[in-house]
Tab-separated table of C-alpha atoms and ligand atoms in Angstrom:
chain	number	residue	atom	x	y	z
A	74	MET	CA	53.372	-185.735	-40.671
A	75	SER	CA	50.758	-184.233	-38.372
A	76	VAL	CA	47.041	-184.841	-37.964
A	77	GLU	CA	44.751	-181.895	-37.479
A	78	VAL	CA	41.765	-182.623	-35.254
A	79	GLU	CA	39.253	-179.824	-35.300
A	80	GLN	CA	35.736	-178.724	-34.601
A	81	LYS	CA	34.202	-175.805	-36.414
A	82	PHE	CA	31.762	-173.465	-34.744
A	83	LEU	CA	29.628	-170.456	-35.566
A	84	PHE	CA	30.463	-167.355	-33.579
A	85	ASN	CA	28.962	-164.008	-32.684
A	86	SER	CA	30.180	-160.998	-30.703
A	87	ASP	CA	29.469	-162.790	-27.391
A	88	THR	CA	31.624	-165.775	-28.395
A	89	VAL	CA	34.452	-163.416	-29.411
A	90	LYS	CA	34.160	-161.600	-26.063
A	91	THR	CA	34.453	-164.930	-24.191
A	92	ILE	CA	37.476	-165.967	-26.275
A	93	GLU	CA	39.169	-162.616	-25.623
A	94	GLU	CA	38.519	-163.026	-21.893
A	95	ILE	CA	39.757	-166.584	-21.466
A	96	GLY	CA	42.343	-166.646	-24.262
A	97	VAL	CA	45.403	-164.879	-25.560
A	98	CYS	CA	45.550	-163.580	-29.124
A	99	VAL	CA	48.618	-165.145	-30.726
A	100	GLY	CA	48.286	-163.935	-34.287
A	101	LEU	CA	46.442	-162.039	-36.958
A	102	LYS	CA	47.167	-163.083	-40.529
A	103	GLN	CA	45.751	-163.068	-44.000
A	104	PHE	CA	46.288	-165.806	-46.573
A	105	HIS	CA	45.090	-166.637	-50.047
A	106	ASP	CA	44.183	-170.272	-50.794
A	107	GLN	CA	43.896	-171.907	-54.196
A	108	TYR	CA	42.381	-175.420	-54.329
A	109	PHE	CA	43.011	-177.816	-57.220
A	110	ASP	CA	41.232	-180.877	-58.607
A	111	THR	CA	40.545	-182.617	-61.917
A	112	PRO	CA	37.399	-181.589	-63.837
A	113	ASP	CA	35.719	-184.846	-62.695
A	114	PHE	CA	36.627	-184.223	-59.040
A	115	LYS	CA	38.991	-187.188	-58.628
A	116	LEU	CA	40.631	-185.782	-55.493
A	117	THR	CA	37.740	-184.173	-53.673
A	118	LEU	CA	35.543	-187.254	-54.249
A	119	ARG	CA	38.151	-189.025	-52.101
A	120	ASP	CA	37.998	-186.197	-49.571
A	121	MET	CA	41.504	-185.092	-50.587
A	122	TRP	CA	42.117	-181.354	-50.628
A	123	LEU	CA	45.108	-180.045	-52.554
A	124	ARG	CA	45.870	-176.409	-51.969
A	125	ARG	CA	48.488	-173.724	-52.399
A	126	ARG	CA	48.731	-171.271	-49.545
A	127	LYS	CA	51.397	-168.559	-49.554
A	128	GLN	CA	53.333	-170.353	-52.325
A	129	SER	CA	53.471	-173.601	-50.295
A	130	TRP	CA	51.608	-176.783	-51.155
A	131	GLU	CA	49.476	-178.758	-48.706
A	132	LEU	CA	47.431	-181.920	-49.105
A	133	LYS	CA	44.779	-182.719	-46.550
A	134	CYS	CA	43.717	-186.376	-46.554
A	135	PRO	CA	41.330	-188.202	-44.240
A	136	THR	CA	42.721	-190.472	-41.529
A	137	ALA	CA	41.219	-193.914	-40.897
A	138	THR	CA	38.150	-193.752	-38.636
A	139	VAL	CA	38.968	-194.205	-34.970
A	140	ASN	CA	36.348	-196.786	-34.012
A	141	GLY	CA	37.146	-198.876	-37.076
A	142	THR	CA	33.497	-199.263	-38.066
A	143	GLY	CA	33.559	-196.658	-40.801
A	144	GLU	CA	30.662	-194.964	-39.019
A	145	PRO	CA	31.496	-191.781	-37.169
A	146	GLY	CA	30.406	-191.608	-33.550
A	147	ARG	CA	28.832	-188.486	-32.102
A	148	GLU	CA	32.142	-186.856	-31.187
A	149	GLN	CA	33.633	-187.688	-34.559
A	150	SER	CA	30.664	-186.236	-36.344
A	151	LEU	CA	31.457	-182.878	-34.715
A	152	CYS	CA	35.234	-183.215	-35.087
A	153	THR	CA	37.156	-183.843	-38.287
A	154	GLN	CA	40.595	-185.432	-38.549
A	155	TYR	CA	42.856	-184.860	-41.535
A	156	LYS	CA	46.477	-185.686	-42.209
A	157	GLU	CA	48.402	-182.690	-43.473
A	158	ILE	CA	51.157	-183.385	-45.978
A	159	THR	CA	53.380	-180.417	-46.803
A	160	ASN	CA	56.312	-182.036	-48.603
A	161	LEU	CA	55.809	-181.372	-52.330
A	162	PRO	CA	57.417	-184.579	-53.723
A	163	GLU	CA	55.255	-186.614	-51.332
A	164	ILE	CA	52.142	-184.647	-52.282
A	165	TYR	CA	52.945	-185.298	-55.940
A	166	GLN	CA	53.336	-189.062	-55.368
A	167	ARG	CA	50.078	-189.306	-53.409
A	168	VAL	CA	48.121	-187.292	-55.954
A	169	LYS	CA	49.581	-189.384	-58.773
A	170	GLU	CA	48.368	-192.586	-57.095
A	171	PHE	CA	44.815	-191.274	-57.207
A	172	ILE	CA	44.893	-189.828	-60.685
A	173	LYS	CA	45.467	-192.695	-63.042
A	174	GLU	CA	46.133	-190.648	-66.140
A	175	ALA	CA	48.867	-188.867	-64.195
A	176	CYS	CA	51.041	-187.823	-67.129
A	177	GLU	CA	49.631	-186.919	-70.521
A	178	ASP	CA	51.774	-189.459	-72.336
A	179	GLY	CA	51.776	-191.956	-69.468
A	180	GLU	CA	55.577	-192.005	-69.458
A	181	THR	CA	56.979	-188.584	-68.756
A	182	GLU	CA	57.990	-188.147	-65.146
A	183	VAL	CA	57.946	-184.559	-63.925
A	184	THR	CA	59.745	-183.179	-60.931
A	185	PRO	CA	57.357	-180.868	-59.130
A	186	SER	CA	58.775	-177.651	-57.759
A	187	ASP	CA	57.434	-174.493	-56.186
A	188	GLU	CA	58.624	-172.517	-59.205
A	189	ASP	CA	57.262	-174.794	-61.932
A	190	ASP	CA	53.515	-175.548	-62.088
A	191	SER	CA	53.687	-177.819	-65.145
A	192	TRP	CA	52.920	-180.920	-63.028
A	193	LEU	CA	49.412	-179.534	-62.445
A	194	GLY	CA	48.628	-179.469	-66.154
A	195	LYS	CA	50.087	-182.947	-66.686
A	196	MET	CA	47.701	-184.304	-64.066
A	197	ASN	CA	44.799	-182.262	-65.409
A	198	LEU	CA	44.568	-180.354	-62.144
A	199	ARG	CA	42.795	-177.009	-62.246
A	200	CYS	CA	42.018	-174.400	-59.655
A	201	PHE	CA	38.370	-174.771	-58.626
A	202	ALA	CA	38.296	-172.423	-55.641
A	203	GLU	CA	40.262	-169.459	-54.409
A	204	PHE	CA	39.627	-167.059	-51.615
A	205	THR	CA	41.376	-164.963	-48.999
A	206	THR	CA	40.954	-165.551	-45.275
A	207	THR	CA	41.675	-163.168	-42.435
A	208	ARG	CA	42.419	-165.238	-39.328
A	209	ARG	CA	42.689	-164.292	-35.693
A	210	SER	CA	44.280	-167.049	-33.584
A	211	PHE	CA	44.050	-167.591	-29.850
A	212	THR	CA	45.426	-169.984	-27.278
A	213	LEU	CA	43.556	-170.614	-24.050
A	214	LYS	CA	44.987	-169.986	-20.606
A	215	GLY	CA	45.220	-173.380	-18.874
A	216	GLU	CA	44.509	-175.521	-21.974
A	217	GLN	CA	47.742	-176.737	-23.558
A	218	GLY	CA	47.952	-177.558	-27.256
A	219	VAL	CA	44.629	-176.048	-28.307
A	220	GLN	CA	44.303	-173.226	-30.815
A	221	ILE	CA	41.157	-171.304	-31.638
A	222	ASP	CA	40.967	-169.644	-35.041
A	223	LEU	CA	38.376	-167.076	-36.034
A	224	ASP	CA	38.244	-166.973	-39.829
A	225	GLN	CA	36.652	-164.352	-42.030
A	226	ALA	CA	36.602	-165.336	-45.721
A	227	ASP	CA	36.473	-162.624	-48.380
A	228	PHE	CA	33.309	-164.096	-49.923
A	229	GLY	CA	31.311	-163.188	-46.825
A	230	TYR	CA	31.394	-166.168	-44.487
A	231	HIS	CA	32.937	-166.431	-41.069
A	232	VAL	CA	33.578	-169.560	-39.019
A	233	GLY	CA	35.593	-170.559	-35.947
A	234	GLU	CA	37.739	-173.639	-35.408
A	235	ILE	CA	38.991	-175.326	-32.264
A	236	GLU	CA	42.097	-177.149	-33.383
A	237	VAL	CA	44.558	-179.646	-31.894
A	238	LEU	CA	47.569	-180.927	-33.840
A	239	ILE	CA	48.847	-184.405	-33.007
A	240	PRO	CA	51.507	-186.600	-34.630
A	241	GLU	CA	50.200	-189.396	-36.866
A	242	GLY	CA	49.122	-192.269	-34.567
A	243	GLY	CA	48.987	-189.824	-31.628
A	244	ASP	CA	46.366	-189.719	-28.900
A	245	MET	CA	43.131	-188.937	-30.745
A	246	GLN	CA	40.939	-189.452	-27.655
A	247	SER	CA	42.871	-186.863	-25.706
A	248	ALA	CA	42.709	-184.416	-28.647
A	249	GLN	CA	38.934	-184.855	-28.855
A	250	GLU	CA	38.644	-184.449	-25.093
A	251	LYS	CA	40.565	-181.141	-25.257
A	252	ILE	CA	38.286	-179.950	-28.036
A	253	ARG	CA	35.146	-180.929	-26.115
A	254	HIS	CA	36.455	-179.179	-23.012
A	255	THR	CA	37.262	-176.013	-24.972
A	256	ALA	CA	33.831	-176.067	-26.644
A	257	GLN	CA	32.260	-176.197	-23.176
A	258	LYS	CA	34.337	-173.221	-22.024
A	259	LEU	CA	33.129	-171.244	-25.020
A	260	GLY	CA	29.540	-172.215	-24.253
A	261	LEU	CA	29.077	-173.883	-27.624
A	262	ASN	CA	26.186	-176.225	-28.079
A	263	GLU	CA	26.661	-177.395	-31.662
A	264	GLU	CA	24.691	-180.574	-32.298
A	265	ARG	CA	25.770	-180.971	-35.887
A	266	ARG	CA	28.871	-180.259	-37.929
A	267	VAL	CA	29.154	-176.619	-38.867
A	268	GLU	CA	29.824	-175.808	-42.520
A	269	GLY	CA	33.425	-174.893	-43.318
A	270	LYS	CA	34.505	-172.189	-45.744
A	271	MET	CA	34.858	-174.668	-48.592
A	272	THR	CA	31.366	-176.130	-48.176
A	273	VAL	CA	29.860	-172.662	-48.377
A	274	TYR	CA	32.127	-171.670	-51.278
A	275	LEU	CA	31.187	-174.773	-53.326
A	276	LYS	CA	27.494	-174.343	-52.612
A	277	ARG	CA	27.634	-170.760	-53.894
A	278	TYR	CA	30.153	-170.901	-56.738
A	279	ARG	CA	30.550	-174.594	-57.769
A	280	PRO	CA	27.042	-176.050	-57.401
A	281	GLU	CA	27.789	-179.085	-59.607
A	282	GLN	CA	30.826	-180.079	-57.557
A	283	TYR	CA	28.893	-179.373	-54.362
A	284	ALA	CA	26.014	-181.643	-55.447
A	285	THR	CA	28.432	-184.410	-56.495
A	286	LEU	CA	30.318	-184.313	-53.186
A	287	LEU	CA	27.103	-184.170	-51.220
A	288	SER	CA	25.710	-187.263	-53.002
A	289	ALA	CA	29.020	-189.043	-52.359
A	290	HIS	CA	28.746	-188.089	-48.651
A	291	VAL	CA	32.089	-186.265	-48.753
A	292	LEU	CA	30.426	-183.068	-47.471
B	94	LIG	C1	39.444	-180.928	-45.152
B	94	LIG	C2	38.525	-180.126	-45.998
B	94	LIG	C3	38.919	-179.035	-46.707
B	94	LIG	C4	40.249	-178.416	-46.768
B	94	LIG	C5	40.211	-177.160	-45.975
B	94	LIG	O1	40.084	-177.487	-44.634
B	94	LIG	P1	39.538	-176.461	-43.573
B	94	LIG	O2	40.012	-176.921	-42.226
B	94	LIG	O3	38.088	-176.289	-43.704
B	94	LIG	O4	40.217	-175.083	-44.011
B	94	LIG	P2	41.149	-174.115	-43.220
B	94	LIG	O5	41.356	-172.915	-44.044
B	94	LIG	O6	40.607	-173.845	-41.852
B	94	LIG	O7	42.496	-174.938	-43.094
B	94	LIG	P3	43.597	-174.905	-41.928
B	94	LIG	O8	44.226	-173.539	-41.932
B	94	LIG	O9	42.893	-175.188	-40.607
B	94	LIG	O10	44.580	-175.994	-42.309
B	94	LIG	S1	37.627	-178.410	-47.552
B	94	LIG	C6	36.581	-179.588	-46.982
B	94	LIG	N1	37.196	-180.417	-46.158
B	94	LIG	C7	36.458	-181.484	-45.561
B	94	LIG	C8	35.621	-180.970	-44.410
B	94	LIG	C9	34.403	-181.556	-44.127
B	94	LIG	N2	33.952	-182.590	-44.842
B	94	LIG	N3	33.644	-181.104	-43.090
B	94	LIG	C10	34.089	-180.074	-42.339
B	94	LIG	C11	33.256	-179.550	-41.208
B	94	LIG	N4	35.266	-179.486	-42.583
B	94	LIG	C12	36.042	-179.924	-43.599
């Protein structure tokens, strides 16, 4: 299982020019994401994000805070860290733990599969957001293990991400250091977390869920 450490940033044509100068474009892709939750937001209220991308399932869950205080420090408030689970049986087990009324009759066990979506209905999971992203990815010359993504969502929002993937329990400090260093190279001076695609999507299209997650300090 890997942990994705990332910092989002707002970009303009000057930022893109800098990235093209100091980086190498390693991919251009388009993907459609569908996000699922119960009608009372059981997963997202726990900061758990279940999505289907290109027919594959992913669950993003928060990692424990690094300083152990529960309070993010300055670096952590700019960076986010999420575990990424991609194995469907494991996703199913985790989701089931958090959704008490997992199966309609409380007894029936289902075997989730990529071909059969019936497990979603049994857990009362519905799609609450879907959008398509066009992503340009870059690596930086002289900065190992860092990827920069420039995302354009089809609902009219664009955002960049500096991203480092580490194994679970890996060196978080070094990942954050790489991100800080890359942000400096790009001339970023973000003082606060930049809104991700989902935050903007919820604000526009799911105001009730947005308000609930904001009050619960998930967003
Ligand atoms: C973790 C999370 C969400 C799931 C989507 O994560 P995100 O990295 O924004 O999407 P994307 O498309 O870039 O995924 P990738 O391809 O990198 O795997 S939606 C909301 N969150 C929580 C969250 C948060 N609270 N604050 C910020 C700044 N980002 C995400």
